[in-house]
mmCIF file with all atom_site columns, C-alpha atoms in Angstrom:
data_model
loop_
_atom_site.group_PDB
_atom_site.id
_atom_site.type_symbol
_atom_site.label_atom_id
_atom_site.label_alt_id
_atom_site.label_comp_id
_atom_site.label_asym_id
_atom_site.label_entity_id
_atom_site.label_seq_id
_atom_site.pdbx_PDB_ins_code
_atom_site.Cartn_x
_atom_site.Cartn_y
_atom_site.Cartn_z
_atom_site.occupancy
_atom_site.B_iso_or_equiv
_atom_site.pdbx_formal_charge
_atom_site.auth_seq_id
_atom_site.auth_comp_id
_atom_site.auth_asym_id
_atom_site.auth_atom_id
_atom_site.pdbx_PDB_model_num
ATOM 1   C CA . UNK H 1 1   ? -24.696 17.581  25.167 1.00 0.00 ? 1   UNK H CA 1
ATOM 2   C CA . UNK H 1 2   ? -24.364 15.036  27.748 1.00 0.00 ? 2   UNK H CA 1
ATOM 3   C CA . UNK H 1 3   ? -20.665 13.400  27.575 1.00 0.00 ? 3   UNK H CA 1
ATOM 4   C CA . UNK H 1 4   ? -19.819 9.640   28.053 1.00 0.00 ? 4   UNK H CA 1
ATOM 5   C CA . UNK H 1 5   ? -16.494 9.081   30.651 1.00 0.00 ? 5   UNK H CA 1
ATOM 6   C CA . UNK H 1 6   ? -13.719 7.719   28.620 1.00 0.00 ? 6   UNK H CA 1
ATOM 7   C CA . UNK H 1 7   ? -11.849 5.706   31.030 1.00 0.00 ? 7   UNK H CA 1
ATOM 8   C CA . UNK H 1 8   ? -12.282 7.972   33.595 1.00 0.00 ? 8   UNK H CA 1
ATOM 9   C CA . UNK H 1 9   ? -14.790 8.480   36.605 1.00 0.00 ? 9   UNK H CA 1
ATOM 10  C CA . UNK H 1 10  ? -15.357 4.623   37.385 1.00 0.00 ? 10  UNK H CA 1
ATOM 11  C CA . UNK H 1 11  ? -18.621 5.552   39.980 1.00 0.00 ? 11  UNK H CA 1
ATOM 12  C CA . UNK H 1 12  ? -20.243 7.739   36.807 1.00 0.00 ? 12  UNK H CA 1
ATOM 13  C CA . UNK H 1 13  ? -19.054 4.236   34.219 1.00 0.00 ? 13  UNK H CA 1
ATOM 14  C CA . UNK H 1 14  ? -20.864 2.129   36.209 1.00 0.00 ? 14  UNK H CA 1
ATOM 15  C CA . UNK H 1 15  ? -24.511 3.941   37.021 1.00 0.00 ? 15  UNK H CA 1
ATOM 16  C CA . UNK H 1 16  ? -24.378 4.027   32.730 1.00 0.00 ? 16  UNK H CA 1
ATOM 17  C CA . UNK H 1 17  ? -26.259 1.463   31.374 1.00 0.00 ? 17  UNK H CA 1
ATOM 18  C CA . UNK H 1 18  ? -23.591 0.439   28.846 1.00 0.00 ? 18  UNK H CA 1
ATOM 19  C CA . UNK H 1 19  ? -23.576 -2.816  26.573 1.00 0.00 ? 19  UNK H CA 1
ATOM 20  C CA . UNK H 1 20  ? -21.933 -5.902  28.892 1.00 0.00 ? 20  UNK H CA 1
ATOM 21  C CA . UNK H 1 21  ? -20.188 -7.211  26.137 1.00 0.00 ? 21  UNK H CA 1
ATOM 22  C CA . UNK H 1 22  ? -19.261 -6.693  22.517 1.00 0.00 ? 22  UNK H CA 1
ATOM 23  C CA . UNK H 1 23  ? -21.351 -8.087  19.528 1.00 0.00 ? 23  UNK H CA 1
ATOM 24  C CA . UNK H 1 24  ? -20.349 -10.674 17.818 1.00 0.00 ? 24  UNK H CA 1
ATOM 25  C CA . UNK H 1 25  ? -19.806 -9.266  14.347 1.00 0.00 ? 25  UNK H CA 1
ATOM 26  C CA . UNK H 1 26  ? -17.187 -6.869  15.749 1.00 0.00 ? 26  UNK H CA 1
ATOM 27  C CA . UNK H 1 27  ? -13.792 -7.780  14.359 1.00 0.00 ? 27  UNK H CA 1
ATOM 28  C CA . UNK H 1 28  ? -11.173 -6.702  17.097 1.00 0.00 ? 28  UNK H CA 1
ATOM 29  C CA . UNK H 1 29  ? -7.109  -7.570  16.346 1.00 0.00 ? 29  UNK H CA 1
ATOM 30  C CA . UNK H 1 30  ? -5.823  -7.455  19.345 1.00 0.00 ? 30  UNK H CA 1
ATOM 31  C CA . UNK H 1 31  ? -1.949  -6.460  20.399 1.00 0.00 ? 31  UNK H CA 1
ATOM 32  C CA . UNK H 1 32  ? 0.957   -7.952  19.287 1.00 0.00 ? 32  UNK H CA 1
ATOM 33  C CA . UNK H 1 33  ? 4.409   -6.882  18.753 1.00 0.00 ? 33  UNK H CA 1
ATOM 34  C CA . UNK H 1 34  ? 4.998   -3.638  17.925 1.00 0.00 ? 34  UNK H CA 1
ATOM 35  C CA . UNK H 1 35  ? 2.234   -3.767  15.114 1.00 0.00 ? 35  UNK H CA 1
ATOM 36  C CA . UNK H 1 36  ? -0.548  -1.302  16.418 1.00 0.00 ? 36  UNK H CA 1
ATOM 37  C CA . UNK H 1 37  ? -0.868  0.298   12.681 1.00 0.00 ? 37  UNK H CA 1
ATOM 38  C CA . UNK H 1 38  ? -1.582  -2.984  11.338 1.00 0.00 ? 38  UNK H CA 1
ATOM 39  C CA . UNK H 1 39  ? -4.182  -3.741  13.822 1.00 0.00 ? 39  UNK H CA 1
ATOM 40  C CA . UNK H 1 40  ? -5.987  -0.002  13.747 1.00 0.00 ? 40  UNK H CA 1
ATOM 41  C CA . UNK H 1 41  ? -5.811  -0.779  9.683  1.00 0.00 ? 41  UNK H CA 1
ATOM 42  C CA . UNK H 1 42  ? -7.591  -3.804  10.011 1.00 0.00 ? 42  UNK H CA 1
ATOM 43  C CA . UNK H 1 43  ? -9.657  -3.041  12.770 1.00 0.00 ? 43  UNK H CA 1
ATOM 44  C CA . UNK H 1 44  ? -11.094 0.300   10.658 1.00 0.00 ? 44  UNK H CA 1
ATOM 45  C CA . UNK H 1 45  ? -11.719 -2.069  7.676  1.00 0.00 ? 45  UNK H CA 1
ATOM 46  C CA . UNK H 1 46  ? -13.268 -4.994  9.820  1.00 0.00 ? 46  UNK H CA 1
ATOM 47  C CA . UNK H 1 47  ? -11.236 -7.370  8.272  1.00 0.00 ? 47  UNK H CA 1
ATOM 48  C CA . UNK H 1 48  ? -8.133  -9.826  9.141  1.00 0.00 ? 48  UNK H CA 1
ATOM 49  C CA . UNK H 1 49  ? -7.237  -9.522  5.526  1.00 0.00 ? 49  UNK H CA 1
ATOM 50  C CA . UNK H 1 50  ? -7.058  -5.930  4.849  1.00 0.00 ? 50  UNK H CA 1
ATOM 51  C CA . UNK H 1 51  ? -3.250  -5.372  5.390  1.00 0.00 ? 51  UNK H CA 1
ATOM 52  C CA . UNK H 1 52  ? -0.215  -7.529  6.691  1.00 0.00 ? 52  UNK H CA 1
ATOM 53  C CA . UNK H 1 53  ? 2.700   -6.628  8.409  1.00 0.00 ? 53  UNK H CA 1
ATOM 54  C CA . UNK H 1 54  ? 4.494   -7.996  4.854  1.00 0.00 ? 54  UNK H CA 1
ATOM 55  C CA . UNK H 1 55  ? 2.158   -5.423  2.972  1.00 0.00 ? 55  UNK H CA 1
ATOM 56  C CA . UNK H 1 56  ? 3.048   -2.179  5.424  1.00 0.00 ? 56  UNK H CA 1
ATOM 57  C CA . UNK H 1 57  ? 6.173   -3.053  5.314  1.00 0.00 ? 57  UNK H CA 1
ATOM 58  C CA . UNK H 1 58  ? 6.644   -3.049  1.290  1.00 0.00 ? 58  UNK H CA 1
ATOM 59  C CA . UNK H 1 59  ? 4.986   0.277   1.201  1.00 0.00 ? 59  UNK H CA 1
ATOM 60  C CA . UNK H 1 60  ? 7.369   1.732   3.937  1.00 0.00 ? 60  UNK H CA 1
ATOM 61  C CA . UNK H 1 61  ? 10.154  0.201   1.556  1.00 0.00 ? 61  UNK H CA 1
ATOM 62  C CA . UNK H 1 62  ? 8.913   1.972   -1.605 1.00 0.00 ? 62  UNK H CA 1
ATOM 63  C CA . UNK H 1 63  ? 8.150   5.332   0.190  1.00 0.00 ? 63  UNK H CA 1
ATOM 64  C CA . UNK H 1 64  ? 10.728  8.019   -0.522 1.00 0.00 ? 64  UNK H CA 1
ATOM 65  C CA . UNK H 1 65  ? 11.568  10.832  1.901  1.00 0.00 ? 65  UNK H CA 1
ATOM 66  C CA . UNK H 1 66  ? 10.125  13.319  -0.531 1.00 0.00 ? 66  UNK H CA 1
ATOM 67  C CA . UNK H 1 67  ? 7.064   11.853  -0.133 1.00 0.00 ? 67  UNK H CA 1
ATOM 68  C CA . UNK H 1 68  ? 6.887   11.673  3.314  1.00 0.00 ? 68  UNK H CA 1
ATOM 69  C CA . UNK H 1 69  ? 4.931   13.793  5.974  1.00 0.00 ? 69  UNK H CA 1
ATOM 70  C CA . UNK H 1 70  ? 7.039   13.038  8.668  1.00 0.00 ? 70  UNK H CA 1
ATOM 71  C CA . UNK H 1 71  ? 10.431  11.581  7.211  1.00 0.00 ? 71  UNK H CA 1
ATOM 72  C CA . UNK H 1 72  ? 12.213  11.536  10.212 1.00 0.00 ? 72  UNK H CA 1
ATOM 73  C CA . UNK H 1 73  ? 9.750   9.035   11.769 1.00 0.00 ? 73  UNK H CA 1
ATOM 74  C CA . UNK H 1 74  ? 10.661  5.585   10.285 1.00 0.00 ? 74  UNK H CA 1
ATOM 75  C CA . UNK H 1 75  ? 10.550  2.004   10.835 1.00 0.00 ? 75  UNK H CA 1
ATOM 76  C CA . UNK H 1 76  ? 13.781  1.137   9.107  1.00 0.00 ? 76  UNK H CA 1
ATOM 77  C CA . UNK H 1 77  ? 14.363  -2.076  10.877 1.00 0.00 ? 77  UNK H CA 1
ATOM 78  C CA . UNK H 1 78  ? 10.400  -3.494  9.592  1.00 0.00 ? 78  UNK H CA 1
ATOM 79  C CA . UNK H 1 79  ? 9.964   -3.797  13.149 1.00 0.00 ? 79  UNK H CA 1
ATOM 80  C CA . UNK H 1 80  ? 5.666   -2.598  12.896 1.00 0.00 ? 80  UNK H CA 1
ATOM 81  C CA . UNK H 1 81  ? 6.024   0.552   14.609 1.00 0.00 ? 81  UNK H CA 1
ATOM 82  C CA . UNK H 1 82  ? 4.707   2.371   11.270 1.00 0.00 ? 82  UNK H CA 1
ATOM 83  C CA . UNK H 1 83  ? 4.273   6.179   11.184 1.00 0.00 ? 83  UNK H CA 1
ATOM 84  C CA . UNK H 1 84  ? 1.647   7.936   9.612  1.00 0.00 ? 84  UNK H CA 1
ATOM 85  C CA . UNK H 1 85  ? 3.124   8.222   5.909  1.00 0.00 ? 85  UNK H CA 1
ATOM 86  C CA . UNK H 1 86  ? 2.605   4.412   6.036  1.00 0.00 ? 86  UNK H CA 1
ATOM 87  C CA . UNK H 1 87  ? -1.165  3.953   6.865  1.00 0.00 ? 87  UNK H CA 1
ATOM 88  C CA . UNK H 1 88  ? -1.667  7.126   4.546  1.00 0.00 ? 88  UNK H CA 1
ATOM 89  C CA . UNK H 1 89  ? 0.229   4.966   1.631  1.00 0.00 ? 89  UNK H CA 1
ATOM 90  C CA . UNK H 1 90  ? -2.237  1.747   2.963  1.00 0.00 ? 90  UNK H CA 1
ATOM 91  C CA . UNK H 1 91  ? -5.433  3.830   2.794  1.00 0.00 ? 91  UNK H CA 1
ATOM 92  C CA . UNK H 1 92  ? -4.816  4.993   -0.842 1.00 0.00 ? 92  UNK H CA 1
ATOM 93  C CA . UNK H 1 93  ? -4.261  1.017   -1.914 1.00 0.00 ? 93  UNK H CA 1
ATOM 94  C CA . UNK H 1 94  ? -7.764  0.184   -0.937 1.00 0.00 ? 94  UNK H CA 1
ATOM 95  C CA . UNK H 1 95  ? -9.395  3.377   -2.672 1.00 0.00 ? 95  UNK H CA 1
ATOM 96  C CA . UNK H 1 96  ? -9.744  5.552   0.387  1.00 0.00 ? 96  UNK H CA 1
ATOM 97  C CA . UNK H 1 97  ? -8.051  9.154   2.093  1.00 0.00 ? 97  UNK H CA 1
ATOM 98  C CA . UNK H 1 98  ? -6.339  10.191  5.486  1.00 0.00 ? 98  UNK H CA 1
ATOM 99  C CA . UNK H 1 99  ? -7.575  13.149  6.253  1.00 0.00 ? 99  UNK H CA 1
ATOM 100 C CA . UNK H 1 100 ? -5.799  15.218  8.602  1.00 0.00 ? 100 UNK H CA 1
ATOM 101 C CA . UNK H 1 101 ? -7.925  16.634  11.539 1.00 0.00 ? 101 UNK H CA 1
ATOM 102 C CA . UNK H 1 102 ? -7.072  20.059  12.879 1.00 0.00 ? 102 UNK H CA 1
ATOM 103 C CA . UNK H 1 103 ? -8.386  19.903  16.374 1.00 0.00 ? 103 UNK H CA 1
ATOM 104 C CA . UNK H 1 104 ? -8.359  23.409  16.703 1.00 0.00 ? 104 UNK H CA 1
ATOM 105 C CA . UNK H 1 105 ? -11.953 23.169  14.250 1.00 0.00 ? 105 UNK H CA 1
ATOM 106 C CA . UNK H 1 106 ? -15.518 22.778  16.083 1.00 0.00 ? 106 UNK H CA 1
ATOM 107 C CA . UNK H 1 107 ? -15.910 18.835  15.717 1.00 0.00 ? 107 UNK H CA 1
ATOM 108 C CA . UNK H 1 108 ? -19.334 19.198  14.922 1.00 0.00 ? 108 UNK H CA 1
ATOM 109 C CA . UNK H 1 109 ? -18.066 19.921  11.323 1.00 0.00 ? 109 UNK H CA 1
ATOM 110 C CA . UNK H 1 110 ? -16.557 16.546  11.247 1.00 0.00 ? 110 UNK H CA 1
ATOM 111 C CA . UNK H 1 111 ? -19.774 14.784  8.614  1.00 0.00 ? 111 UNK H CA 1
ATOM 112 C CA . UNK H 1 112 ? -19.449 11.268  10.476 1.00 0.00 ? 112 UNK H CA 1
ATOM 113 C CA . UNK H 1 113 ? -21.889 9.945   7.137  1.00 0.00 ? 113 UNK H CA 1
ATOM 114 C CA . UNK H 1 114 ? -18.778 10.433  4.924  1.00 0.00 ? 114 UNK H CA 1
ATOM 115 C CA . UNK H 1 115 ? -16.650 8.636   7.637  1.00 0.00 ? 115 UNK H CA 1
ATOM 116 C CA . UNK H 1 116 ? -15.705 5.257   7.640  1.00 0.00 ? 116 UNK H CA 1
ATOM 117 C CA . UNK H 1 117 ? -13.234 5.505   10.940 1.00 0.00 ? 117 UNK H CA 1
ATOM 118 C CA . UNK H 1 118 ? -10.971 7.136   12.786 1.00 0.00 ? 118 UNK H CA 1
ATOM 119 C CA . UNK H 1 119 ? -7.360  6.025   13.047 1.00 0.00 ? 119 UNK H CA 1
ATOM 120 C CA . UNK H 1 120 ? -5.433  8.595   16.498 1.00 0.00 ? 120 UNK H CA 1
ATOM 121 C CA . UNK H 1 121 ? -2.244  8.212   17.771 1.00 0.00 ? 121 UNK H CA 1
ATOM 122 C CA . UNK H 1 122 ? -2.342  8.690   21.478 1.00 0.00 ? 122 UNK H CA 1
ATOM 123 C CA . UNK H 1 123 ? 0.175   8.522   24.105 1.00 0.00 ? 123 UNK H CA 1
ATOM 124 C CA . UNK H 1 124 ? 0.188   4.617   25.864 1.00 0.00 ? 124 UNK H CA 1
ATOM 125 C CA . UNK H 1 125 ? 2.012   3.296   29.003 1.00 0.00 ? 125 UNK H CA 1
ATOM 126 C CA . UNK H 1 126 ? 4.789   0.739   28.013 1.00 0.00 ? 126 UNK H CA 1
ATOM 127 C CA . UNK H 1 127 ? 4.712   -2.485  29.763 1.00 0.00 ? 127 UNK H CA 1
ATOM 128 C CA . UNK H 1 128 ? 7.208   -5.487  30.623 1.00 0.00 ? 128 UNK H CA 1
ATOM 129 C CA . UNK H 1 129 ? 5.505   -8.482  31.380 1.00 0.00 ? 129 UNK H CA 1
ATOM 130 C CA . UNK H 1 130 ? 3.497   -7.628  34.037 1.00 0.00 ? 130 UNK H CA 1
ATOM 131 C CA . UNK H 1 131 ? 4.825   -4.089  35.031 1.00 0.00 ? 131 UNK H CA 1
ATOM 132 C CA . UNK H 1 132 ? 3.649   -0.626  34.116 1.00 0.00 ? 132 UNK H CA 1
ATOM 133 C CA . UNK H 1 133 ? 7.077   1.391   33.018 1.00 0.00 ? 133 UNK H CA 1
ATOM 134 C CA . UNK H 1 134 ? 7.447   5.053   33.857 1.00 0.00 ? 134 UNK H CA 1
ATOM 135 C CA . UNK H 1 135 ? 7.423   6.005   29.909 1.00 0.00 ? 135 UNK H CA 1
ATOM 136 C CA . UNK H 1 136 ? 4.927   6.753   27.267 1.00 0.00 ? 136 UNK H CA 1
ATOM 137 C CA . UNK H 1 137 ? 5.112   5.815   23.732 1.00 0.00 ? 137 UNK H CA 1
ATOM 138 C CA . UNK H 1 138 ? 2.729   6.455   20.766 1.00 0.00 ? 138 UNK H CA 1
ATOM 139 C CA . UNK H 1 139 ? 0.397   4.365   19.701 1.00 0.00 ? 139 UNK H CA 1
ATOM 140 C CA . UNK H 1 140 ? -2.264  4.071   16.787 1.00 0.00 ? 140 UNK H CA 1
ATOM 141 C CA . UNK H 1 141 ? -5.863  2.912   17.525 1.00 0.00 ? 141 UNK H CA 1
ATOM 142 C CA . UNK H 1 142 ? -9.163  2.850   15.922 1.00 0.00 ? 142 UNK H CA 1
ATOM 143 C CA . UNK H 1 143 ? -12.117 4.050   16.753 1.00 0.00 ? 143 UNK H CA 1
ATOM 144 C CA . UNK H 1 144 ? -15.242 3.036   13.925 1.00 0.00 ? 144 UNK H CA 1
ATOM 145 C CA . UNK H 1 145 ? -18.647 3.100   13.903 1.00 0.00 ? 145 UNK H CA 1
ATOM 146 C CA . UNK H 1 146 ? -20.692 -0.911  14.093 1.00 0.00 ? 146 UNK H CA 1
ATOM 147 C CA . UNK H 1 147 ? -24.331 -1.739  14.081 1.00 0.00 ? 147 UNK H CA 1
ATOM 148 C CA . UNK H 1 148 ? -25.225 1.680   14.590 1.00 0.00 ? 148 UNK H CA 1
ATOM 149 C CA . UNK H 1 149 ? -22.575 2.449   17.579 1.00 0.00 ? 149 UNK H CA 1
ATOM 150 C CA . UNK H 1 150 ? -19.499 4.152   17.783 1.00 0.00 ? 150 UNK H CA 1
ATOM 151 C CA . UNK H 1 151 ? -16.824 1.691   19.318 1.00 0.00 ? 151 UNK H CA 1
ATOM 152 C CA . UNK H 1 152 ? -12.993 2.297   20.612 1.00 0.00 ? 152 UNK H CA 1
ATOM 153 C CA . UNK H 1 153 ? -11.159 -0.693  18.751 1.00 0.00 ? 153 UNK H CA 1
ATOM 154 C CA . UNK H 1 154 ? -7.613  0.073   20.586 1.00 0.00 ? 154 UNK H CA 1
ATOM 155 C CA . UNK H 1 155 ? -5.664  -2.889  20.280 1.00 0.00 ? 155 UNK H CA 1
ATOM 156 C CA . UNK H 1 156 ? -4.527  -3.120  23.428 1.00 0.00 ? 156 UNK H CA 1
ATOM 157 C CA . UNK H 1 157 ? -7.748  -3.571  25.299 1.00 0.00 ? 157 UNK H CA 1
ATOM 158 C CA . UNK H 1 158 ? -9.216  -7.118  25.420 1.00 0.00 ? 158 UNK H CA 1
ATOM 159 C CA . UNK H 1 159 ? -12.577 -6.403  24.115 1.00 0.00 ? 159 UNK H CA 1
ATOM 160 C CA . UNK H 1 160 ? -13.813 -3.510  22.117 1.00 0.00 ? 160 UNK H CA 1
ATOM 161 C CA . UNK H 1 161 ? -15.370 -0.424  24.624 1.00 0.00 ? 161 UNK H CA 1
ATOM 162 C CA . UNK H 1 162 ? -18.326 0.943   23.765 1.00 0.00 ? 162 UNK H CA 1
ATOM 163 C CA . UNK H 1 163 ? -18.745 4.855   22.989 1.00 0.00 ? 163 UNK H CA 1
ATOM 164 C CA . UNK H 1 164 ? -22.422 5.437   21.701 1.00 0.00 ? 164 UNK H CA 1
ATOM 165 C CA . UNK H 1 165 ? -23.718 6.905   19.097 1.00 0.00 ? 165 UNK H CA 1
ATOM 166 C CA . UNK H 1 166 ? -22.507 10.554  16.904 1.00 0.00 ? 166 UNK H CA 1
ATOM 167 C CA . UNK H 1 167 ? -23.399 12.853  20.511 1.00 0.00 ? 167 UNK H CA 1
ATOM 168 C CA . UNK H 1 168 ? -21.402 10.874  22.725 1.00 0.00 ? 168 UNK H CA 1
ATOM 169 C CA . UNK H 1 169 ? -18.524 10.709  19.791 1.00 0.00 ? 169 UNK H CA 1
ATOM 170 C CA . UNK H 1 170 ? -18.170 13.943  19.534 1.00 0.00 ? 170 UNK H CA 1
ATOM 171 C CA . UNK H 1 171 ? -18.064 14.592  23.013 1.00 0.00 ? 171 UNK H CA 1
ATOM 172 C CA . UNK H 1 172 ? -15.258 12.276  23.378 1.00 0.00 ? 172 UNK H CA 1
ATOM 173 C CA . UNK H 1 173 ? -13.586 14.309  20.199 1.00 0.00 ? 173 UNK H CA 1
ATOM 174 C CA . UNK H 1 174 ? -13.944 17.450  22.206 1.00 0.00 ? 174 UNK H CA 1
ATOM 175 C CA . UNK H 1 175 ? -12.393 16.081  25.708 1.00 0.00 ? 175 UNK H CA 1
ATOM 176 C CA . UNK H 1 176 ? -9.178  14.807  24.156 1.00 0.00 ? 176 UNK H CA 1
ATOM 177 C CA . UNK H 1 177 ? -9.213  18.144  22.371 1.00 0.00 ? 177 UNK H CA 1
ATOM 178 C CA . UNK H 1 178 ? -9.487  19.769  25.610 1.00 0.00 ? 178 UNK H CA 1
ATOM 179 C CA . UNK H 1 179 ? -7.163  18.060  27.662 1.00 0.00 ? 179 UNK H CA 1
ATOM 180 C CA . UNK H 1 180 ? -4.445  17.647  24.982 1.00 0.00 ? 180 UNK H CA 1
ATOM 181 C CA . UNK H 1 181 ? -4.349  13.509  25.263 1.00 0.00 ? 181 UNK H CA 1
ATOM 182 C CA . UNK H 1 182 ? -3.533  13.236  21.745 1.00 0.00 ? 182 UNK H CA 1
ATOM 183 C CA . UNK H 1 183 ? -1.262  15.163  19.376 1.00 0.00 ? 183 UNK H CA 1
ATOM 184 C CA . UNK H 1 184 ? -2.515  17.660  16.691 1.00 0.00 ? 184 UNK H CA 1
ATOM 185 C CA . UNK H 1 185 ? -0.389  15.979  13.522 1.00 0.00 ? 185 UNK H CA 1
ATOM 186 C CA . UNK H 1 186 ? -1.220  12.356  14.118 1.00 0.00 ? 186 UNK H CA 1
ATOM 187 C CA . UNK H 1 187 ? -5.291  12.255  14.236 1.00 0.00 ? 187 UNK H CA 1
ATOM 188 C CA . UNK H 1 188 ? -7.054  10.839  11.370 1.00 0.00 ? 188 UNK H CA 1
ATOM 189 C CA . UNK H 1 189 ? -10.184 10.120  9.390  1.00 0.00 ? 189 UNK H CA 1
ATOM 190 C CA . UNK H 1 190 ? -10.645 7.681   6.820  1.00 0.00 ? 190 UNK H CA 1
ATOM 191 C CA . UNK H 1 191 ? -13.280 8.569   3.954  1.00 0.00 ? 191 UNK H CA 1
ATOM 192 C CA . UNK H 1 192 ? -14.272 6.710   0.624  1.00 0.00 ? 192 UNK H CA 1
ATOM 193 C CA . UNK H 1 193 ? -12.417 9.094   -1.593 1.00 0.00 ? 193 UNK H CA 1
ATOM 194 C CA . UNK H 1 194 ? -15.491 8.097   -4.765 1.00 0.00 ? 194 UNK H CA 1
ATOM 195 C CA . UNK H 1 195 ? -17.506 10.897  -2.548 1.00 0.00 ? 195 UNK H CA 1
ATOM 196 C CA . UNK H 1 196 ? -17.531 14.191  -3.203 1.00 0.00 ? 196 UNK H CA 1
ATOM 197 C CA . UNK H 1 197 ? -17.660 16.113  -0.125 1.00 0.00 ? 197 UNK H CA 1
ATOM 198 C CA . UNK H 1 198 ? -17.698 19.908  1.395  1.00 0.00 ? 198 UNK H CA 1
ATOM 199 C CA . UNK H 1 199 ? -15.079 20.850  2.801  1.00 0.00 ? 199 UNK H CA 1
ATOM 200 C CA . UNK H 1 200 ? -16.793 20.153  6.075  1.00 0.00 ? 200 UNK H CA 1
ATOM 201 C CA . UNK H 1 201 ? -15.750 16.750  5.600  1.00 0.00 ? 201 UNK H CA 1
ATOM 202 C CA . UNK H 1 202 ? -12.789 16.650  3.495  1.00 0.00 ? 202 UNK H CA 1
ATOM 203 C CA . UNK H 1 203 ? -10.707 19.882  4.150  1.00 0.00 ? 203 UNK H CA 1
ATOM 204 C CA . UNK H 1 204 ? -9.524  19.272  7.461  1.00 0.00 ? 204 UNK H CA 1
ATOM 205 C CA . UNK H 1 205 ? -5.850  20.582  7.223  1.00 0.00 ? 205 UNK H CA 1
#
């Protein structure tokens, strides 16, 4: 399996013969605030509509800490920096499932055809204004499948970045894996619960 760089080896990016620019019909919310759930949310629905910061914030609100993955990780001041039992709470609203990925599992178990996105939380610089701060913080992006391509809808970059197709995404699945750039409890898939899947696809836990 040949492997696409992800942000890495600039002299291997550019002998690829990659798309110049996105098309059109990709919708890509871009950074603002603290709000990068909001934006991987509607990002991995395509649409500007799907959630509001109004909306996440209500179901953070209603959430008890029984019913919480993660209760110590809260936004209690509404401030957009949502935590997982938030955009799990979102995905049920609109008829679909988080599914937690165990990265220790071969990802070519993952069935991408029951798969409407991926929502990870990765580690990302912190800026002010124009400088790059010593410090890392989480942050949620999404990564989705358009027009028959696999793109990396991160809010934070200005235009979406091409992957490729289900090879090269899996190959990028495995390098993260490998080099440990995200965390094990905080990667995601999104699936139309109405399908009835093995466990290939569902039971990732």
């Amino acid at each position: 399996m040949s492997c696409v760089p992800w942000k890495g080896d600039k002299a291997k990016s550019e002998s690829l013969e990659l798309p110049q620019a996105a098309p059109p019909q990709i919708y890509h919310e871009k950074q603002r605030r603290e709000l990068c759930a909001l934006h991987a949310l509607n990002n991995v629905f395509q649409d500007n509509n799907a959630f509001t910061r109004e909306t996440l914030q209500e179901i953070f609100q209603r959430l008890s800490p029984n019913t919480m993955v993660t209760p110590h990780k809260k936004s209690m001041l509404g401030n957009g920096n949502y935590d997982v039992n938030v955009i799990m709470a979102a995905l049920q609203t609109k008829g679909y499932e988080a599914v937690w990925w165990d990265k220790r599992r071969d990802v070519s178990a993952i069935a991408l055809t029951n798969v409407m996105g991926f929502i990870m939380n990765l580690p990302s610089s912190l800026c002010w204004g124009p400088l790059k701060l010593p410090l890392k913080r989480q942050h949620w992006i999404c990564v989705r499948e358009v027009g028959g391509a696999y793109y990396n809808l991160d809010s934070k970059l200005k235009m979406p970045e091409w992957i490729g197709g289900e090879s090269e995404l899996r190959c990028l699945w495995w390098l993260l894996c490998w080099v440990g750039s995200f965390e094990l409890l905080s990667d995601y898939l999104t699936k139309e619960m109405k399908f009835p899947a093995p466990w290939t696809s569902l039971c990732f836990t």
